[in-house]
Amino acid sequence: MAAHFGRLRKGATTTAVAAVAVAALSASQAPGVTTDDLGRQAAGAAQPSGDAKTGGAGGGATGDSPYYTDLPPLKSPNPSPSASPTTGTTVSVGEAEAGIPATVLDAYKKAEAELRASKPGCNLPWQLLAAIGKVESGQARGGRVDASGTTYSPILGPKLDGNGFALIADTDHGAYDGDPAYDRAVGPMQFIPSTWEWAGRDGNGDGKKDPNNVYDAALAAGHYLCRFDRDLSVQSQMNAAILNYNNSTEYLNTVLSWLEYYRKGTHEVPDGTGTLPSHSSNSDPGSSPSPTTPATPSTPSTPSTPSTPSTPSTPKPGGAGSTSPTPKPPAPSSPAPSPTPPTPTQTVDHLEDANTGKLTATAGSAFGTKVAVRAESKASKGVAKVRVRFTIIGDTDATFTGGESVATVVTGSAGTATAPALVAGEKTGDFTVRATVVGRVLGGLDYTATVTPRQADTLTRTSDTALTCVPGGEFADQVELKATYKGAVAGKVAATATLIKSADDATENDKGPYFKDADGKTIRTLTDLTTDADGVLKLPKLYADDATGTFLLRVNTAGGAVLTVELKVAAAAS
């Protein structure tokens, strides 16, 4: 692969310069962390500790951490049949860059299969996960994972301390990245801890969500890319998903290059034998060639003859065309460097409600109101371009549109951010939507949302057949009802049924018709009943004791629908 590196990036640094950059990065890391392959680190004895203040997350899933910038070979893979080194099945063998370690490849394909079932409209290709995995960690450092898919040592990005990287104060007390002061991107897919906290998934079924496990990380990355009902078969939506993962056009182009390359053919290689990248966005700051038209190395041109020092058109760094070798002070007209202005996030003082209405919805339906907040400065002016995170908290299955419990929105020109629409699940009761500023430790805003039970306002029998029985017998017909709400079918509505004493006395009768429980015992009240999707409720079979006469069965539903049904018990005609 060394022959390819010279064309990978315009103005690429030499190996020696890259080595110096890596050494400098290594020196800045905590004890117990060793640098692995141009800025990705393998953590040894680093332990979670400390009670540092929690900071906000950076951009995207990775906090816009460094990534590998190597591009695929110009020549497309040309696979030929061969036997898998791990399974014995027939696979394709091509050039080294097309090889993906067996366990890592399996993780990508299983993630694609799970997303195909849970979010079929997303159309996630496993090759996209492979492209991101290549750029983020070199396919888990060439597939250095155990049989369960966990890396032999954690893969950590540099500390995001604002020194050449984003500033993200610790959000996990070092639980994932071993750093109690600053966050670091973690694992094969390089999630920052604050993102993994809500985006993490259990991809290998071991009951844990481990960012250092390639099955967990690949599935989490797939769900992250598929948020907001994206269809990744649409190029613009795929681009948006990739940029949301790491907000860089160069990153987008690099990932798309590998996606196209992997789509043309890949093959399985044994774990630990994958090809490792050699260039990173941290140590190699040049611009990346287009993914569709990779740059071709050109012969270095002969240096031109330097221009005459006294030529006015050749300015010197310290003055306007001076030829004196003696350094001169800046010209009086040169302004002193102005201090770096604060970022919009740094100017936010608090969040204010932006006329959010009452948050109430019936189970299974969308809320009619969205949560809206306004980021304001100390002078109560709206602050634009600030990330606001909305988080659903509590015992609820409600989600934002797209199925996620967390959504990040950037404030507009007026400083306002509006959360995606809330969708109620089947759990009723109250839960909380919390709004916080990403990247600042500020008090948030909490909103109470309420999910009410499904309702019915009308109950009718589906048959007009009289319900009759002889003493000691059983009713031939079962009671079947249909529930509606405002004329529409009322499915999944809770109901109760009670054999009552009279129309004016709704207490349970102690004689006459009855139901049987699972043990065959007499019961005259049924609870936990629910109409089906069509609003139909069919009650169990009814029996009669020795009492004769006309008896009443009353059915009630959530929402106030009531129906009283007559049951007649009489001796058979002689």
JSON list of N, CA, C and O in Angstrom, two decimals, residues 453-493:
[
{"chain": "A", "resi": 453, "resn": "PRO", "atom": "N", "xyz": [-54.96, 7.28, 28.35]},
{"chain": "A", "resi": 453, "resn": "PRO", "atom": "CA", "xyz": [-55.40, 6.00, 27.76]},
{"chain": "A", "resi": 453, "resn": "PRO", "atom": "C", "xyz": [-56.22, 6.22, 26.49]},
{"chain": "A", "resi": 453, "resn": "PRO", "atom": "O", "xyz": [-56.85, 7.27, 26.30]},
{"chain": "A", "resi": 454, "resn": "ARG", "atom": "N", "xyz": [-56.23, 5.22, 25.64]},
{"chain": "A", "resi": 454, "resn": "ARG", "atom": "CA", "xyz": [-57.12, 5.25, 24.48]},
{"chain": "A", "resi": 454, "resn": "ARG", "atom": "C", "xyz": [-58.56, 5.27, 24.97]},
{"chain": "A", "resi": 454, "resn": "ARG", "atom": "O", "xyz": [-58.88, 4.65, 25.99]},
{"chain": "A", "resi": 455, "resn": "GLN", "atom": "N", "xyz": [-59.43, 5.93, 24.23]},
{"chain": "A", "resi": 455, "resn": "GLN", "atom": "CA", "xyz": [-60.79, 6.13, 24.71]},
{"chain": "A", "resi": 455, "resn": "GLN", "atom": "C", "xyz": [-61.83, 5.62, 23.72]},
{"chain": "A", "resi": 455, "resn": "GLN", "atom": "O", "xyz": [-61.56, 5.48, 22.53]},
{"chain": "A", "resi": 456, "resn": "ALA", "atom": "N", "xyz": [-63.03, 5.38, 24.29]},
{"chain": "A", "resi": 456, "resn": "ALA", "atom": "CA", "xyz": [-64.21, 5.08, 23.47]},
{"chain": "A", "resi": 456, "resn": "ALA", "atom": "C", "xyz": [-65.37, 5.87, 24.05]},
{"chain": "A", "resi": 456, "resn": "ALA", "atom": "O", "xyz": [-65.48, 6.02, 25.27]},
{"chain": "A", "resi": 457, "resn": "ASP", "atom": "N", "xyz": [-66.23, 6.38, 23.19]},
{"chain": "A", "resi": 457, "resn": "ASP", "atom": "CA", "xyz": [-67.41, 7.10, 23.69]},
{"chain": "A", "resi": 457, "resn": "ASP", "atom": "C", "xyz": [-68.71, 6.37, 23.36]},
{"chain": "A", "resi": 457, "resn": "ASP", "atom": "O", "xyz": [-69.79, 6.79, 23.79]},
{"chain": "A", "resi": 458, "resn": "THR", "atom": "N", "xyz": [-68.60, 5.27, 22.61]},
{"chain": "A", "resi": 458, "resn": "THR", "atom": "CA", "xyz": [-69.81, 4.52, 22.26]},
{"chain": "A", "resi": 458, "resn": "THR", "atom": "C", "xyz": [-69.50, 3.02, 22.25]},
{"chain": "A", "resi": 458, "resn": "THR", "atom": "O", "xyz": [-68.45, 2.59, 21.75]},
{"chain": "A", "resi": 459, "resn": "LEU", "atom": "N", "xyz": [-70.44, 2.23, 22.81]},
{"chain": "A", "resi": 459, "resn": "LEU", "atom": "CA", "xyz": [-70.38, 0.77, 22.77]},
{"chain": "A", "resi": 459, "resn": "LEU", "atom": "C", "xyz": [-71.68, 0.24, 22.20]},
{"chain": "A", "resi": 459, "resn": "LEU", "atom": "O", "xyz": [-72.76, 0.70, 22.59]},
{"chain": "A", "resi": 460, "resn": "THR", "atom": "N", "xyz": [-71.59, -0.70, 21.28]},
{"chain": "A", "resi": 460, "resn": "THR", "atom": "CA", "xyz": [-72.79, -1.34, 20.72]},
{"chain": "A", "resi": 460, "resn": "THR", "atom": "C", "xyz": [-72.55, -2.84, 20.61]},
{"chain": "A", "resi": 460, "resn": "THR", "atom": "O", "xyz": [-71.40, -3.28, 20.46]},
{"chain": "A", "resi": 461, "resn": "ARG", "atom": "N", "xyz": [-73.65, -3.58, 20.67]},
{"chain": "A", "resi": 461, "resn": "ARG", "atom": "CA", "xyz": [-73.54, -5.03, 20.43]},
{"chain": "A", "resi": 461, "resn": "ARG", "atom": "C", "xyz": [-73.41, -5.27, 18.94]},
{"chain": "A", "resi": 461, "resn": "ARG", "atom": "O", "xyz": [-73.98, -4.55, 18.12]},
{"chain": "A", "resi": 462, "resn": "THR", "atom": "N", "xyz": [-72.67, -6.29, 18.57]},
{"chain": "A", "resi": 462, "resn": "THR", "atom": "CA", "xyz": [-72.52, -6.64, 17.16]},
{"chain": "A", "resi": 462, "resn": "THR", "atom": "C", "xyz": [-73.65, -7.54, 16.68]},
{"chain": "A", "resi": 462, "resn": "THR", "atom": "O", "xyz": [-73.74, -7.83, 15.50]},
{"chain": "A", "resi": 463, "resn": "SER", "atom": "N", "xyz": [-74.51, -7.98, 17.62]},
{"chain": "A", "resi": 463, "resn": "SER", "atom": "CA", "xyz": [-75.65, -8.84, 17.26]},
{"chain": "A", "resi": 463, "resn": "SER", "atom": "C", "xyz": [-76.85, -8.42, 18.10]},
{"chain": "A", "resi": 463, "resn": "SER", "atom": "O", "xyz": [-76.70, -7.92, 19.22]},
{"chain": "A", "resi": 464, "resn": "ASP", "atom": "N", "xyz": [-78.06, -8.61, 17.55]},
{"chain": "A", "resi": 464, "resn": "ASP", "atom": "CA", "xyz": [-79.27, -8.29, 18.33]},
{"chain": "A", "resi": 464, "resn": "ASP", "atom": "C", "xyz": [-79.97, -9.54, 18.82]},
{"chain": "A", "resi": 464, "resn": "ASP", "atom": "O", "xyz": [-81.13, -9.50, 19.27]},
{"chain": "A", "resi": 465, "resn": "THR", "atom": "N", "xyz": [-79.28, -10.68, 18.80]},
{"chain": "A", "resi": 465, "resn": "THR", "atom": "CA", "xyz": [-79.85, -11.93, 19.28]},
{"chain": "A", "resi": 465, "resn": "THR", "atom": "C", "xyz": [-80.06, -11.86, 20.79]},
{"chain": "A", "resi": 465, "resn": "THR", "atom": "O", "xyz": [-79.16, -11.42, 21.52]},
{"chain": "A", "resi": 466, "resn": "ALA", "atom": "N", "xyz": [-81.24, -12.30, 21.27]},
{"chain": "A", "resi": 466, "resn": "ALA", "atom": "CA", "xyz": [-81.52, -12.29, 22.71]},
{"chain": "A", "resi": 466, "resn": "ALA", "atom": "C", "xyz": [-80.59, -13.28, 23.41]},
{"chain": "A", "resi": 466, "resn": "ALA", "atom": "O", "xyz": [-80.30, -14.37, 22.90]},
{"chain": "A", "resi": 467, "resn": "LEU", "atom": "N", "xyz": [-80.13, -12.88, 24.60]},
{"chain": "A", "resi": 467, "resn": "LEU", "atom": "CA", "xyz": [-79.22, -13.72, 25.37]},
{"chain": "A", "resi": 467, "resn": "LEU", "atom": "C", "xyz": [-80.03, -14.43, 26.45]},
{"chain": "A", "resi": 467, "resn": "LEU", "atom": "O", "xyz": [-80.43, -13.83, 27.46]},
{"chain": "A", "resi": 468, "resn": "THR", "atom": "N", "xyz": [-80.27, -15.72, 26.24]},
{"chain": "A", "resi": 468, "resn": "THR", "atom": "CA", "xyz": [-81.13, -16.48, 27.16]},
{"chain": "A", "resi": 468, "resn": "THR", "atom": "C", "xyz": [-80.44, -17.77, 27.58]},
{"chain": "A", "resi": 468, "resn": "THR", "atom": "O", "xyz": [-79.53, -18.26, 26.91]},
{"chain": "A", "resi": 469, "resn": "CYS", "atom": "N", "xyz": [-80.94, -18.31, 28.74]},
{"chain": "A", "resi": 469, "resn": "CYS", "atom": "CA", "xyz": [-80.34, -19.54, 29.27]},
{"chain": "A", "resi": 469, "resn": "CYS", "atom": "C", "xyz": [-81.32, -20.19, 30.24]},
{"chain": "A", "resi": 469, "resn": "CYS", "atom": "O", "xyz": [-82.21, -19.52, 30.79]},
{"chain": "A", "resi": 470, "resn": "VAL", "atom": "N", "xyz": [-81.19, -21.48, 30.44]},
{"chain": "A", "resi": 470, "resn": "VAL", "atom": "CA", "xyz": [-81.99, -22.18, 31.44]},
{"chain": "A", "resi": 470, "resn": "VAL", "atom": "C", "xyz": [-81.19, -22.25, 32.73]},
{"chain": "A", "resi": 470, "resn": "VAL", "atom": "O", "xyz": [-79.96, -22.15, 32.71]},
{"chain": "A", "resi": 471, "resn": "PRO", "atom": "N", "xyz": [-81.85, -22.37, 33.89]},
{"chain": "A", "resi": 471, "resn": "PRO", "atom": "CA", "xyz": [-81.12, -22.46, 35.16]},
{"chain": "A", "resi": 471, "resn": "PRO", "atom": "C", "xyz": [-80.10, -23.60, 35.11]},
{"chain": "A", "resi": 471, "resn": "PRO", "atom": "O", "xyz": [-80.38, -24.70, 34.63]},
{"chain": "A", "resi": 472, "resn": "GLY", "atom": "N", "xyz": [-78.89, -23.32, 35.61]},
{"chain": "A", "resi": 472, "resn": "GLY", "atom": "CA", "xyz": [-77.84, -24.32, 35.64]},
{"chain": "A", "resi": 472, "resn": "GLY", "atom": "C", "xyz": [-77.17, -24.58, 34.30]},
{"chain": "A", "resi": 472, "resn": "GLY", "atom": "O", "xyz": [-76.28, -25.43, 34.21]},
{"chain": "A", "resi": 473, "resn": "GLY", "atom": "N", "xyz": [-77.56, -23.84, 33.27]},
{"chain": "A", "resi": 473, "resn": "GLY", "atom": "CA", "xyz": [-76.98, -24.07, 31.94]},
{"chain": "A", "resi": 473, "resn": "GLY", "atom": "C", "xyz": [-75.95, -23.02, 31.57]},
{"chain": "A", "resi": 473, "resn": "GLY", "atom": "O", "xyz": [-75.43, -22.29, 32.41]},
{"chain": "A", "resi": 474, "resn": "GLU", "atom": "N", "xyz": [-75.67, -22.92, 30.26]},
{"chain": "A", "resi": 474, "resn": "GLU", "atom": "CA", "xyz": [-74.74, -21.90, 29.77]},
{"chain": "A", "resi": 474, "resn": "GLU", "atom": "C", "xyz": [-75.37, -21.19, 28.58]},
{"chain": "A", "resi": 474, "resn": "GLU", "atom": "O", "xyz": [-76.17, -21.76, 27.84]},
{"chain": "A", "resi": 475, "resn": "PHE", "atom": "N", "xyz": [-75.03, -19.92, 28.43]},
{"chain": "A", "resi": 475, "resn": "PHE", "atom": "CA", "xyz": [-75.58, -19.13, 27.34]},
{"chain": "A", "resi": 475, "resn": "PHE", "atom": "C", "xyz": [-74.96, -19.58, 26.02]},
{"chain": "A", "resi": 475, "resn": "PHE", "atom": "O", "xyz": [-73.74, -19.78, 25.92]},
{"chain": "A", "resi": 476, "resn": "ALA", "atom": "N", "xyz": [-75.82, -19.74, 25.03]},
{"chain": "A", "resi": 476, "resn": "ALA", "atom": "CA", "xyz": [-75.35, -20.23, 23.74]},
{"chain": "A", "resi": 476, "resn": "ALA", "atom": "C", "xyz": [-74.48, -19.20, 23.02]},
{"chain": "A", "resi": 476, "resn": "ALA", "atom": "O", "xyz": [-73.55, -19.56, 22.30]},
{"chain": "A", "resi": 477, "resn": "ASP", "atom": "N", "xyz": [-74.83, -17.93, 23.19]},
{"chain": "A", "resi": 477, "resn": "ASP", "atom": "CA", "xyz": [-74.09, -16.87, 22.49]},
{"chain": "A", "resi": 477, "resn": "ASP", "atom": "C", "xyz": [-73.20, -16.09, 23.47]},
{"chain": "A", "resi": 477, "resn": "ASP", "atom": "O", "xyz": [-73.61, -15.81, 24.60]},
{"chain": "A", "resi": 478, "resn": "GLN", "atom": "N", "xyz": [-72.00, -15.76, 23.03]},
{"chain": "A", "resi": 478, "resn": "GLN", "atom": "CA", "xyz": [-71.12, -14.90, 23.82]},
{"chain": "A", "resi": 478, "resn": "GLN", "atom": "C", "xyz": [-71.41, -13.43, 23.50]},
{"chain": "A", "resi": 478, "resn": "GLN", "atom": "O", "xyz": [-71.82, -13.10, 22.39]},
{"chain": "A", "resi": 479, "resn": "VAL", "atom": "N", "xyz": [-71.22, -12.60, 24.50]},
{"chain": "A", "resi": 479, "resn": "VAL", "atom": "CA", "xyz": [-71.46, -11.17, 24.32]},
{"chain": "A", "resi": 479, "resn": "VAL", "atom": "C", "xyz": [-70.30, -10.57, 23.53]},
{"chain": "A", "resi": 479, "resn": "VAL", "atom": "O", "xyz": [-69.13, -10.69, 23.93]},
{"chain": "A", "resi": 480, "resn": "GLU", "atom": "N", "xyz": [-70.63, -9.93, 22.40]},
{"chain": "A", "resi": 480, "resn": "GLU", "atom": "CA", "xyz": [-69.60, -9.28, 21.59]},
{"chain": "A", "resi": 480, "resn": "GLU", "atom": "C", "xyz": [-69.99, -7.84, 21.34]},
{"chain": "A", "resi": 480, "resn": "GLU", "atom": "O", "xyz": [-71.11, -7.54, 20.93]},
{"chain": "A", "resi": 481, "resn": "LEU", "atom": "N", "xyz": [-69.04, -6.91, 21.59]},
{"chain": "A", "resi": 481, "resn": "LEU", "atom": "CA", "xyz": [-69.31, -5.48, 21.50]},
{"chain": "A", "resi": 481, "resn": "LEU", "atom": "C", "xyz": [-68.31, -4.82, 20.55]},
{"chain": "A", "resi": 481, "resn": "LEU", "atom": "O", "xyz": [-67.24, -5.35, 20.29]},
{"chain": "A", "resi": 482, "resn": "LYS", "atom": "N", "xyz": [-68.68, -3.62, 20.08]},
{"chain": "A", "resi": 482, "resn": "LYS", "atom": "CA", "xyz": [-67.76, -2.82, 19.28]},
{"chain": "A", "resi": 482, "resn": "LYS", "atom": "C", "xyz": [-67.70, -1.42, 19.85]},
{"chain": "A", "resi": 482, "resn": "LYS", "atom": "O", "xyz": [-68.72, -0.80, 20.12]},
{"chain": "A", "resi": 483, "resn": "ALA", "atom": "N", "xyz": [-66.44, -0.91, 20.01]},
{"chain": "A", "resi": 483, "resn": "ALA", "atom": "CA", "xyz": [-66.21, 0.41, 20.58]},
{"chain": "A", "resi": 483, "resn": "ALA", "atom": "C", "xyz": [-65.80, 1.39, 19.49]},
{"chain": "A", "resi": 483, "resn": "ALA", "atom": "O", "xyz": [-65.03, 1.05, 18.59]},
{"chain": "A", "resi": 484, "resn": "THR", "atom": "N", "xyz": [-66.31, 2.61, 19.60]},
{"chain": "A", "resi": 484, "resn": "THR", "atom": "CA", "xyz": [-65.91, 3.68, 18.67]},
{"chain": "A", "resi": 484, "resn": "THR", "atom": "C", "xyz": [-65.64, 4.95, 19.48]},
{"chain": "A", "resi": 484, "resn": "THR", "atom": "O", "xyz": [-66.13, 5.10, 20.61]},
{"chain": "A", "resi": 485, "resn": "TYR", "atom": "N", "xyz": [-64.86, 5.84, 18.86]},
{"chain": "A", "resi": 485, "resn": "TYR", "atom": "CA", "xyz": [-64.59, 7.14, 19.48]},
{"chain": "A", "resi": 485, "resn": "TYR", "atom": "C", "xyz": [-64.74, 8.20, 18.40]},
{"chain": "A", "resi": 485, "resn": "TYR", "atom": "O", "xyz": [-64.02, 8.21, 17.41]},
{"chain": "A", "resi": 486, "resn": "LYS", "atom": "N", "xyz": [-65.72, 9.08, 18.61]},
{"chain": "A", "resi": 486, "resn": "LYS", "atom": "CA", "xyz": [-66.06, 10.12, 17.64]},
{"chain": "A", "resi": 486, "resn": "LYS", "atom": "C", "xyz": [-66.29, 9.52, 16.25]},
{"chain": "A", "resi": 486, "resn": "LYS", "atom": "O", "xyz": [-65.87, 10.04, 15.23]},
{"chain": "A", "resi": 487, "resn": "GLY", "atom": "N", "xyz": [-66.94, 8.35, 16.25]},
{"chain": "A", "resi": 487, "resn": "GLY", "atom": "CA", "xyz": [-67.32, 7.69, 15.02]},
{"chain": "A", "resi": 487, "resn": "GLY", "atom": "C", "xyz": [-66.26, 6.78, 14.43]},
{"chain": "A", "resi": 487, "resn": "GLY", "atom": "O", "xyz": [-66.54, 6.02, 13.50]},
{"chain": "A", "resi": 488, "resn": "ALA", "atom": "N", "xyz": [-65.02, 6.84, 14.94]},
{"chain": "A", "resi": 488, "resn": "ALA", "atom": "CA", "xyz": [-63.94, 6.00, 14.42]},
{"chain": "A", "resi": 488, "resn": "ALA", "atom": "C", "xyz": [-63.72, 4.79, 15.32]},
{"chain": "A", "resi": 488, "resn": "ALA", "atom": "O", "xyz": [-64.06, 4.80, 16.51]},
{"chain": "A", "resi": 489, "resn": "VAL", "atom": "N", "xyz": [-63.19, 3.75, 14.74]},
{"chain": "A", "resi": 489, "resn": "VAL", "atom": "CA", "xyz": [-62.91, 2.53, 15.50]},
{"chain": "A", "resi": 489, "resn": "VAL", "atom": "C", "xyz": [-62.00, 2.86, 16.68]},
{"chain": "A", "resi": 489, "resn": "VAL", "atom": "O", "xyz": [-61.01, 3.58, 16.54]},
{"chain": "A", "resi": 490, "resn": "ALA", "atom": "N", "xyz": [-62.32, 2.32, 17.86]},
{"chain": "A", "resi": 490, "resn": "ALA", "atom": "CA", "xyz": [-61.54, 2.57, 19.07]},
{"chain": "A", "resi": 490, "resn": "ALA", "atom": "C", "xyz": [-60.83, 1.29, 19.47]},
{"chain": "A", "resi": 490, "resn": "ALA", "atom": "O", "xyz": [-61.32, 0.49, 20.27]},
{"chain": "A", "resi": 491, "resn": "GLY", "atom": "N", "xyz": [-59.67, 1.07, 18.88]},
{"chain": "A", "resi": 491, "resn": "GLY", "atom": "CA", "xyz": [-58.89, -0.14, 19.18]},
{"chain": "A", "resi": 491, "resn": "GLY", "atom": "C", "xyz": [-58.03, 0.03, 20.41]},
{"chain": "A", "resi": 491, "resn": "GLY", "atom": "O", "xyz": [-57.67, 1.14, 20.80]},
{"chain": "A", "resi": 492, "resn": "LYS", "atom": "N", "xyz": [-57.73, -1.09, 21.05]},
{"chain": "A", "resi": 492, "resn": "LYS", "atom": "CA", "xyz": [-56.85, -1.15, 22.22]},
{"chain": "A", "resi": 492, "resn": "LYS", "atom": "C", "xyz": [-57.33, -0.27, 23.38]},
{"chain": "A", "resi": 492, "resn": "LYS", "atom": "O", "xyz": [-56.55, 0.37, 24.07]},
{"chain": "A", "resi": 493, "resn": "VAL", "atom": "N", "xyz": [-58.65, -0.25, 23.56]},
{"chain": "A", "resi": 493, "resn": "VAL", "atom": "CA", "xyz": [-59.25, 0.53, 24.64]},
{"chain": "A", "resi": 493, "resn": "VAL", "atom": "C", "xyz": [-59.52, -0.39, 25.83]},
{"chain": "A", "resi": 493, "resn": "VAL", "atom": "O", "xyz": [-60.08, -1.47, 25.67]}
]
